[in-house]
């Protein structure tokens, strides 16, 4: 019973977290959809308002142009307006076409007080009755403009019928024709007729619907991503909690003491230092036994050699962690970059020759910087080792340099495969590695050393192939002529 009760207590917070994640998903989805609909409706209203404002300006301009360029000249020339005469009709047609050209006007009609079509862009409608819309009298006698959206498709179906056919949504404007609107009290003058303007706004409406789908899609995508992240986080917490509860039970059974449980945190915090000391003993002991072992006992020699090699590798790993966690403040000595590279090549020369790696150097003779020779040696050493490991066989490494103002430029280019383009931006991040046995601290330590010297490091892929590491270091101040040259540095 006791074990069953404990199991129920362990499952309770985890099941609650899962329920909370699903409730959060529903809430986020509902909120996102509501927000998307609100934004889309606002965008649609804005579009319609913009279209109405544009149509209002267009009909006002048409009213002015018709009065100035057609009504007055025609009355003066013929005494009256008779659009059935081809000359007058053509004249009005020219005025209308010059104003509406390129504005996607679908149809334009002018009605007289008898609700008869006095003018139409379609000549077949001229003189016909029965074509006037129902709201024509409101504009004709009330002298009030009317705006109406005509649709052949319900609004809720539009998002599911993309692309929309031309003419699906049109804007119809009924506007009273008056005299010259620039005259005083022109807005209160009686209407001389009604101008009906129809524009196809399907394209603009389609953009709003597409924008609505974009909003809905982005909201749904963000909701799914948030839910996925929350679910992954909950699952990770479940694993961590399960592991910690299991570990706690194991420690309770083995240690029977809260003090031992508390000390585990201190042991984990100081694990790097705790490993370092016994690892040094193992390394030195293995080295001593290797010297004493009989050459005839090859099996024991191989075992001791493996112990020594692994202890050296683990020591380097621990040193990498400590060096990155607590970087040393560099000295400000006069350092010859050529001598530092000589020191690194002296140590790596045999390894390069064994792997048939050719190193070509082209640096100025006096290539001086202010810094820490030991730290710079470590940085250059790591770069060269990485280049050799990347080539995994015969190849070449080119090292060249130049002085650019107050900076020294050192370029390391190998003939290997280069940096993976998808990971090149992460290569300087700590603990990021593409190697199975790497710690991901080699290049970050190099970057930390170069940065601590006031320099910069950049990783690129050379155009002709291979990895390219560019190091910039502050140049030492130029010594005045006649000044005695600084003594050469001794290799460690």
Coordinates of C-alpha atoms in Angstrom, one line a residue:
X1 CA 0.0 0.0 0.0
X2 CA 2.8 2.3 0.8
X3 CA 4.5 1.7 -2.5
X4 CA 1.2 2.2 -4.4
X5 CA 0.7 5.5 -2.6
X6 CA 4.1 6.7 -3.4
X7 CA 3.6 5.8 -7.1
X8 CA 0.3 7.8 -7.2
X9 CA 2.1 10.9 -5.7
X10 CA 4.8 10.6 -8.3
X11 CA 2.3 10.4 -11.2
X12 CA 0.1 13.3 -10.0
X13 CA 2.4 16.2 -11.0
X14 CA 3.3 14.7 -14.3
X15 CA -0.3 14.0 -15.3
X16 CA -1.3 17.5 -14.2
X17 CA 1.5 18.9 -16.4
X18 CA 0.3 17.0 -19.4
X19 CA -3.3 18.3 -18.8
X20 CA -1.9 21.8 -18.4
X21 CA -0.1 21.5 -21.8
X22 CA -3.3 20.5 -23.7
X23 CA -5.3 23.2 -22.0
X24 CA -2.6 25.7 -22.9
X25 CA -2.8 24.5 -26.5
X26 CA -6.5 25.0 -26.7
X27 CA -6.3 28.4 -25.1
X28 CA -3.5 29.5 -27.4
X29 CA -5.3 28.2 -30.5
X30 CA -8.6 30.0 -29.5
X31 CA -6.8 33.2 -28.7
X32 CA -4.7 33.0 -31.9
X33 CA -7.7 32.3 -34.1
X34 CA -9.7 35.1 -32.5
X35 CA -6.9 37.5 -32.9
X36 CA -6.4 36.5 -36.6
X37 CA -10.1 36.9 -37.4
X38 CA -10.0 40.4 -35.7
X39 CA -6.9 41.5 -37.6
X40 CA -8.3 40.1 -40.9
X41 CA -11.6 41.9 -40.4
X42 CA -9.8 45.1 -39.6
X43 CA -7.7 44.7 -42.7
X44 CA -10.9 44.0 -44.8
X45 CA -12.6 47.1 -43.4
X46 CA -9.5 49.2 -44.1
X47 CA -9.5 47.9 -47.7
X48 CA -13.1 48.8 -48.2
X49 CA -12.7 52.2 -46.6
X50 CA -9.7 52.9 -48.9
X51 CA -11.6 51.7 -51.9
X52 CA -14.6 53.9 -51.0
X53 CA -12.4 56.9 -50.5
X54 CA -10.7 56.3 -53.8
X55 CA -14.0 55.8 -55.6
X56 CA -15.3 59.1 -54.0
X57 CA -12.3 61.0 -55.3
X58 CA -12.8 59.4 -58.7
X59 CA -16.5 60.3 -59.1
X60 CA -15.9 63.8 -57.8
X61 CA -13.2 64.2 -60.4
X62 CA -15.5 62.7 -63.1
X63 CA -18.3 65.1 -62.1
X64 CA -15.9 68.1 -62.4
X65 CA -14.4 66.9 -65.7
X66 CA -17.8 66.1 -67.3
X67 CA -19.2 69.5 -66.3
X68 CA -16.1 71.5 -67.4
X69 CA -15.1 69.5 -70.5
X70 CA -18.5 68.2 -71.8
X71 CA -21.6 69.9 -70.2
X72 CA -20.6 73.5 -70.6
X73 CA -19.1 73.2 -74.1
X74 CA -21.9 71.0 -75.4
X75 CA -24.7 73.4 -74.1
X76 CA -22.8 76.4 -75.6
X77 CA -22.3 74.6 -78.9
X78 CA -25.7 72.8 -79.4
X79 CA -28.0 74.5 -76.9
X80 CA -28.9 71.2 -75.2
X81 CA -27.4 67.8 -74.4
X82 CA -28.5 64.9 -76.6
X83 CA -26.3 61.9 -76.1
X84 CA -28.0 59.9 -78.8
X85 CA -26.1 62.1 -81.2
X86 CA -22.9 60.3 -82.0
X87 CA -20.8 63.5 -81.8
X88 CA -21.9 64.3 -78.2
X89 CA -21.6 60.7 -77.2
X90 CA -18.1 60.4 -78.5
X91 CA -17.1 63.7 -76.8
X92 CA -18.4 62.4 -73.4
X93 CA -16.8 59.1 -74.1
X94 CA -13.4 60.8 -74.5
X95 CA -13.8 62.7 -71.3
X96 CA -14.7 59.5 -69.4
X97 CA -11.9 57.4 -70.9
X98 CA -9.3 60.1 -70.2
X99 CA -10.3 60.2 -66.5
X100 CA -10.8 56.4 -65.9
X101 CA -8.0 55.1 -68.1
X102 CA -6.0 52.5 -66.1
X103 CA -8.2 52.7 -63.0
X104 CA -9.9 49.3 -63.5
X105 CA -13.4 50.8 -63.9
X106 CA -15.7 47.9 -64.8
X107 CA -18.8 50.0 -65.9
X108 CA -19.9 53.6 -65.8
X109 CA -23.5 54.8 -66.4
X110 CA -25.3 58.1 -66.1
X111 CA -29.1 58.0 -65.3
X112 CA -31.5 60.9 -65.9
X113 CA -34.5 61.7 -63.7
X114 CA -36.6 59.2 -65.6
X115 CA -34.2 56.4 -64.4
X116 CA -33.2 55.9 -68.1
X117 CA -29.5 55.3 -69.0
X118 CA -28.4 58.6 -70.5
X119 CA -24.8 57.4 -70.9
X120 CA -23.0 54.0 -70.5
X121 CA -19.6 52.7 -71.4
X122 CA -21.7 50.0 -73.1
X123 CA -23.5 51.7 -76.0
X124 CA -26.1 48.9 -76.1
X125 CA -27.5 50.2 -72.8
X126 CA -28.0 53.7 -74.0
X127 CA -31.6 54.8 -73.6
X128 CA -32.7 51.6 -71.7
X129 CA -34.8 51.7 -68.6
X130 CA -35.0 49.1 -65.8
X131 CA -31.2 48.9 -65.3
X132 CA -31.2 51.3 -62.4
X133 CA -30.4 49.9 -58.9
X134 CA -33.0 50.1 -56.1
X135 CA -31.1 52.8 -54.2
X136 CA -31.0 55.2 -57.2
X137 CA -33.8 57.4 -55.9
X138 CA -32.0 58.0 -52.6
X139 CA -29.1 59.5 -54.5
X140 CA -31.3 61.1 -57.2
X141 CA -33.7 62.9 -54.9
X142 CA -31.7 62.9 -51.6
X143 CA -28.5 63.9 -53.3
X144 CA -26.6 61.5 -51.1
X145 CA -23.8 59.2 -52.4
X146 CA -24.3 55.5 -52.0
X147 CA -21.5 52.8 -51.7
X148 CA -22.4 49.1 -52.0
X149 CA -20.3 46.0 -52.2
X150 CA -21.7 43.5 -54.7
X151 CA -20.6 39.9 -54.3
X152 CA -21.3 36.6 -56.1
X153 CA -19.9 34.6 -53.2
X154 CA -20.6 34.7 -49.4
X155 CA -17.8 36.2 -47.4
X156 CA -17.3 33.0 -45.4
X157 CA -16.7 31.0 -48.6
X158 CA -14.1 33.3 -50.0
X159 CA -11.1 31.9 -48.0
X160 CA -11.9 28.5 -49.4
X161 CA -12.4 29.5 -53.0
X162 CA -9.0 31.0 -53.8
X163 CA -8.1 32.1 -56.4
X164 CA -11.3 34.2 -56.9
X165 CA -12.7 34.7 -60.3
X166 CA -12.7 38.3 -61.7
X167 CA -15.9 40.1 -60.8
X168 CA -16.6 38.1 -57.7
X169 CA -16.5 41.3 -55.6
X170 CA -17.4 44.7 -57.1
X171 CA -17.8 48.1 -55.6
X172 CA -20.8 50.2 -56.8
X173 CA -20.9 53.9 -56.3
X174 CA -24.0 56.1 -56.9
X175 CA -23.1 59.7 -57.0
X176 CA -25.2 62.8 -57.8
X177 CA -24.2 64.8 -60.8
X178 CA -24.1 68.5 -60.1
X179 CA -22.6 71.6 -61.6
X180 CA -19.1 72.8 -61.1
X181 CA -18.1 71.6 -57.6
X182 CA -15.6 74.4 -57.2
X183 CA -18.4 77.0 -57.1
X184 CA -19.8 78.2 -53.8
X185 CA -22.7 76.1 -52.4
X186 CA -22.2 73.5 -55.2
X187 CA -22.8 70.7 -52.7
X188 CA -26.3 72.0 -52.0
X189 CA -27.3 72.4 -55.7
X190 CA -29.9 70.0 -57.0
X191 CA -28.7 66.9 -58.8
X192 CA -28.8 66.8 -62.6
X193 CA -28.6 63.0 -62.7
X194 CA -26.9 60.1 -61.1
X195 CA -23.5 58.6 -62.0
X196 CA -23.1 54.9 -61.4
X197 CA -19.5 53.6 -61.2
X198 CA -18.7 49.9 -60.8
X199 CA -15.1 48.8 -59.9
X200 CA -13.8 45.2 -59.7
X201 CA -12.1 44.9 -56.3
X202 CA -11.7 41.1 -56.5
X203 CA -7.9 41.4 -56.7
X204 CA -7.7 43.6 -53.6
X205 CA -10.2 41.4 -51.7
X206 CA -8.2 38.3 -52.7
X207 CA -5.1 39.9 -51.1
X208 CA -7.0 40.5 -47.9
X209 CA -8.2 36.9 -47.9
X210 CA -4.6 35.7 -48.5
X211 CA -3.4 38.0 -45.7
X212 CA -6.1 36.4 -43.5
X213 CA -4.8 32.9 -44.3
X214 CA -1.3 34.1 -43.6
X215 CA -2.3 35.4 -40.2
X216 CA -4.2 32.2 -39.4
X217 CA -1.3 30.0 -40.6
X218 CA 1.3 32.0 -38.6
X219 CA -0.9 31.9 -35.5
X220 CA -1.5 28.1 -35.9
X221 CA 2.2 27.5 -36.6
X222 CA 3.3 29.6 -33.6
X223 CA 0.7 27.8 -31.4
X224 CA 1.9 24.4 -32.6
X225 CA 5.5 25.4 -32.0
X226 CA 4.8 26.7 -28.5
X227 CA 2.8 23.6 -27.7
X228 CA 5.6 21.4 -29.0
X229 CA 8.2 23.3 -27.0
X230 CA 6.0 23.0 -23.9
X231 CA 5.4 19.3 -24.5
X232 CA 9.1 18.7 -25.0
X233 CA 9.9 20.7 -21.9
X234 CA 7.4 18.7 -19.9
X235 CA 8.7 15.4 -21.2
X236 CA 12.2 16.5 -20.3
X237 CA 11.1 17.5 -16.9
X238 CA 9.4 14.1 -16.6
X239 CA 12.6 12.4 -17.4
X240 CA 14.6 14.6 -15.1
X241 CA 12.1 14.2 -12.3
X242 CA 11.9 10.4 -12.8
X243 CA 15.7 10.2 -12.8
X244 CA 16.1 12.4 -9.8
X245 CA 13.4 10.5 -7.8
X246 CA 15.1 7.3 -8.7
X247 CA 18.5 8.7 -7.8
X248 CA 17.0 10.0 -4.5
X249 CA 15.6 6.6 -3.6
X250 CA 18.9 5.0 -4.4
X251 CA 20.9 7.5 -2.4
X252 CA 18.4 7.2 0.5
X253 CA 18.9 3.4 0.5
X254 CA 22.7 3.5 0.2
X255 CA 23.7 6.5 2.3
X256 CA 20.8 6.8 4.8
X257 CA 21.9 10.3 5.5
X258 CA 20.8 13.7 4.3
X259 CA 24.4 14.9 4.8
X260 CA 25.6 12.5 2.1
X261 CA 22.9 13.8 -0.3
X262 CA 24.0 17.4 0.3
X263 CA 27.6 16.5 -0.3
X264 CA 26.8 15.2 -3.7
X265 CA 26.2 18.7 -4.9
X266 CA 29.6 19.8 -3.7
X267 CA 31.3 16.8 -5.3
X268 CA 29.6 17.6 -8.7
X269 CA 30.6 21.3 -8.4
X270 CA 34.3 20.4 -7.8
X271 CA 34.4 17.3 -10.0
X272 CA 37.0 18.9 -12.4
X273 CA 39.4 19.5 -9.5
X274 CA 38.7 16.1 -7.9
X275 CA 39.4 14.3 -11.2
X276 CA 42.6 16.2 -11.9
X277 CA 44.6 14.9 -8.9
X278 CA 43.9 11.2 -9.2
X279 CA 44.3 11.4 -13.0
X280 CA 47.8 12.8 -12.5
X281 CA 48.7 9.9 -10.2
X282 CA 47.3 7.4 -12.7
X283 CA 49.2 9.0 -15.5
X284 CA 52.5 9.1 -13.7
X285 CA 52.1 5.6 -12.4
X286 CA 51.3 4.2 -15.8
X287 CA 54.3 6.0 -17.2
X288 CA 56.6 4.6 -14.5
X289 CA 55.3 1.0 -15.0
X290 CA 55.8 1.4 -18.7
X291 CA 59.4 2.0 -18.2
X292 CA 59.8 -0.9 -15.9
X293 CA 57.7 -3.5 -17.8
X294 CA 59.6 -6.2 -19.5
X295 CA 59.7 -5.8 -23.3
X296 CA 58.8 -9.4 -23.6
X297 CA 55.5 -8.9 -21.8
X298 CA 53.8 -7.2 -24.7
X299 CA 50.2 -7.8 -23.4
X300 CA 51.0 -5.9 -20.1
X301 CA 52.7 -3.2 -22.1
X302 CA 49.7 -2.6 -24.3
X303 CA 47.4 -2.4 -21.3
X304 CA 49.7 0.1 -19.6
X305 CA 50.1 2.1 -22.8
X306 CA 46.3 2.3 -23.1
X307 CA 46.0 3.5 -19.5
X308 CA 48.7 6.1 -20.1
X309 CA 47.2 7.4 -23.4
X310 CA 43.7 7.6 -22.0
X311 CA 44.9 9.4 -18.8
X312 CA 46.7 11.9 -21.0
X313 CA 43.6 12.5 -23.1
X314 CA 41.4 12.9 -20.0
X315 CA 43.9 15.3 -18.5
X316 CA 43.8 17.4 -21.6
X317 CA 40.0 17.3 -21.5
X318 CA 39.9 18.5 -17.8
X319 CA 42.5 21.2 -18.6
X320 CA 40.3 22.4 -21.5
X321 CA 37.3 22.7 -19.2
X322 CA 39.4 24.6 -16.6
X323 CA 41.1 26.8 -19.1
X324 CA 37.8 27.8 -20.7
X325 CA 36.0 28.3 -17.4
X326 CA 38.9 30.4 -15.8
X327 CA 40.9 31.9 -18.7
X328 CA 44.3 33.3 -17.7
X329 CA 44.9 37.0 -18.1
X330 CA 47.6 37.3 -20.8
X331 CA 50.9 39.1 -20.2
X332 CA 51.8 42.1 -22.4
X333 CA 55.3 41.0 -23.6
X334 CA 56.8 41.6 -26.9
X335 CA 56.1 38.4 -28.9
X336 CA 57.4 37.5 -32.3
X337 CA 54.7 35.5 -34.1
X338 CA 57.3 33.8 -36.2
X339 CA 59.0 32.3 -33.2
X340 CA 55.7 31.2 -31.7
X341 CA 54.9 29.4 -35.0
X342 CA 58.4 27.9 -35.0
X343 CA 57.8 26.5 -31.5
X344 CA 54.5 24.9 -32.6
X345 CA 56.0 23.5 -35.8
X346 CA 58.9 22.0 -33.7
X347 CA 56.4 20.1 -31.7
X348 CA 54.1 19.1 -34.6
X349 CA 56.7 18.6 -37.3
X350 CA 57.1 14.9 -36.8
X351 CA 53.3 14.4 -36.8
X352 CA 52.9 16.4 -40.0
X353 CA 55.7 14.4 -41.7
X354 CA 54.1 11.1 -40.6
X355 CA 50.8 12.2 -42.2
X356 CA 52.5 13.7 -45.3
X357 CA 51.2 17.2 -44.5
X358 CA 53.2 20.1 -46.1
X359 CA 53.3 23.4 -44.3
X360 CA 54.0 26.5 -46.3
X361 CA 54.7 29.7 -44.4
X362 CA 54.8 33.3 -45.8
X363 CA 55.1 35.9 -43.0
X364 CA 57.1 39.1 -42.7
X365 CA 60.4 38.8 -40.8
X366 CA 59.5 41.1 -38.0
X367 CA 56.0 40.2 -37.1
X368 CA 55.6 41.5 -33.5
X369 CA 52.7 41.7 -31.1
X370 CA 52.2 42.4 -27.5
X371 CA 50.8 39.4 -25.6
X372 CA 51.5 36.1 -23.9
X373 CA 53.7 33.8 -25.8
X374 CA 52.5 30.7 -24.0
X375 CA 48.8 31.5 -24.7
X376 CA 49.5 32.4 -28.3
X377 CA 51.4 29.1 -28.7
X378 CA 48.4 27.2 -27.4
X379 CA 46.1 29.0 -29.8
X380 CA 48.3 28.4 -32.9
X381 CA 48.9 24.8 -31.8
X382 CA 45.1 24.1 -31.6
X383 CA 44.5 25.7 -35.0
X384 CA 47.3 23.6 -36.7
X385 CA 46.1 20.4 -34.9
X386 CA 42.5 21.0 -36.1
X387 CA 43.7 21.5 -39.7
X388 CA 45.7 18.3 -39.6
X389 CA 42.8 16.3 -38.2
X390 CA 40.4 17.8 -40.7
X391 CA 42.5 16.7 -43.7
X392 CA 42.7 13.1 -42.2
X393 CA 45.7 12.3 -44.5
X394 CA 48.1 14.0 -46.9
X395 CA 47.5 17.6 -47.6
X396 CA 48.9 21.1 -47.1
X397 CA 48.6 24.0 -44.7
X398 CA 49.4 27.5 -45.8
X399 CA 50.2 30.2 -43.2
X400 CA 50.6 33.7 -44.4
X401 CA 50.4 37.1 -42.7
X402 CA 50.5 40.8 -43.2
X403 CA 50.3 44.0 -41.2
X404 CA 47.1 46.0 -41.7
X405 CA 47.4 49.3 -39.9
X406 CA 47.6 48.6 -36.2
X407 CA 46.6 44.9 -36.6
X408 CA 48.5 41.8 -37.6
X409 CA 46.7 39.4 -39.9
X410 CA 47.5 35.7 -39.7
X411 CA 45.7 33.3 -42.1
X412 CA 45.7 29.5 -41.7
X413 CA 44.4 27.7 -44.8
X414 CA 44.3 23.9 -45.1
X415 CA 43.4 21.6 -48.1
X416 CA 40.7 19.7 -46.1
X417 CA 37.0 19.6 -46.7
X418 CA 36.4 22.9 -45.0
X419 CA 33.8 23.9 -42.4
X420 CA 30.3 22.5 -42.8
X421 CA 28.4 25.6 -44.1
X422 CA 25.4 24.8 -41.9
X423 CA 27.5 24.8 -38.8
X424 CA 30.1 27.5 -39.5
X425 CA 28.3 30.0 -37.3
X426 CA 28.4 27.6 -34.3
X427 CA 32.0 26.4 -34.5
X428 CA 33.1 29.0 -31.9
X429 CA 30.3 28.1 -29.5
X430 CA 31.5 26.2 -26.5
X431 CA 30.8 22.4 -26.4
X432 CA 29.7 22.4 -30.0
X433 CA 31.6 19.8 -32.0
X434 CA 31.2 17.7 -35.1
X435 CA 33.7 15.1 -33.9
X436 CA 32.6 11.9 -32.1
X437 CA 35.4 12.3 -29.5
X438 CA 35.7 16.0 -29.3
X439 CA 34.8 18.3 -26.3
X440 CA 33.9 21.3 -28.5
X441 CA 36.3 23.5 -26.6
X442 CA 39.3 23.7 -29.0
X443 CA 38.2 26.6 -31.1
X444 CA 36.3 28.4 -28.3
X445 CA 39.6 28.4 -26.3
X446 CA 41.4 29.8 -29.3
X447 CA 38.8 32.5 -29.6
X448 CA 39.0 33.3 -25.9
X449 CA 42.8 33.6 -26.1
X450 CA 42.7 35.8 -29.2
X451 CA 39.9 38.0 -27.8
X452 CA 41.8 38.4 -24.5
X453 CA 44.7 39.8 -26.5
X454 CA 42.3 42.4 -28.1
X455 CA 42.2 40.5 -31.4
X456 CA 39.6 38.8 -33.5
X457 CA 39.1 35.4 -35.1
X458 CA 37.0 34.5 -38.1
X459 CA 36.2 31.2 -39.7
X460 CA 35.5 30.9 -43.4
X461 CA 35.7 28.4 -46.3
X462 CA 38.3 29.4 -48.9
X463 CA 37.0 29.9 -52.4
X464 CA 39.4 27.2 -53.8
X465 CA 38.4 24.8 -51.0
X466 CA 39.5 24.0 -47.5
X467 CA 39.0 25.8 -44.2
X468 CA 40.3 29.3 -43.6
X469 CA 41.0 30.6 -40.1
X470 CA 41.8 34.3 -39.9
X471 CA 43.4 35.7 -36.8
X472 CA 43.9 39.4 -36.1
X473 CA 46.2 40.5 -33.3
X474 CA 47.2 44.0 -32.2
X475 CA 50.5 44.9 -33.7
X476 CA 53.4 46.0 -31.5
X477 CA 54.2 49.7 -31.8
X478 CA 56.9 50.3 -34.4
X479 CA 60.3 51.1 -32.8
X480 CA 62.0 54.3 -33.9
X481 CA 65.0 53.8 -36.2
X482 CA 68.2 53.3 -34.2
X483 CA 66.4 51.6 -31.3
X484 CA 68.0 48.4 -30.3
X485 CA 66.0 45.4 -31.3
X486 CA 64.3 43.4 -28.5
X487 CA 66.1 40.1 -27.6
X488 CA 64.7 37.0 -29.4
X489 CA 62.4 34.8 -27.3
X490 CA 63.5 31.4 -26.2
X491 CA 61.4 28.5 -27.1
X492 CA 59.9 26.7 -24.1

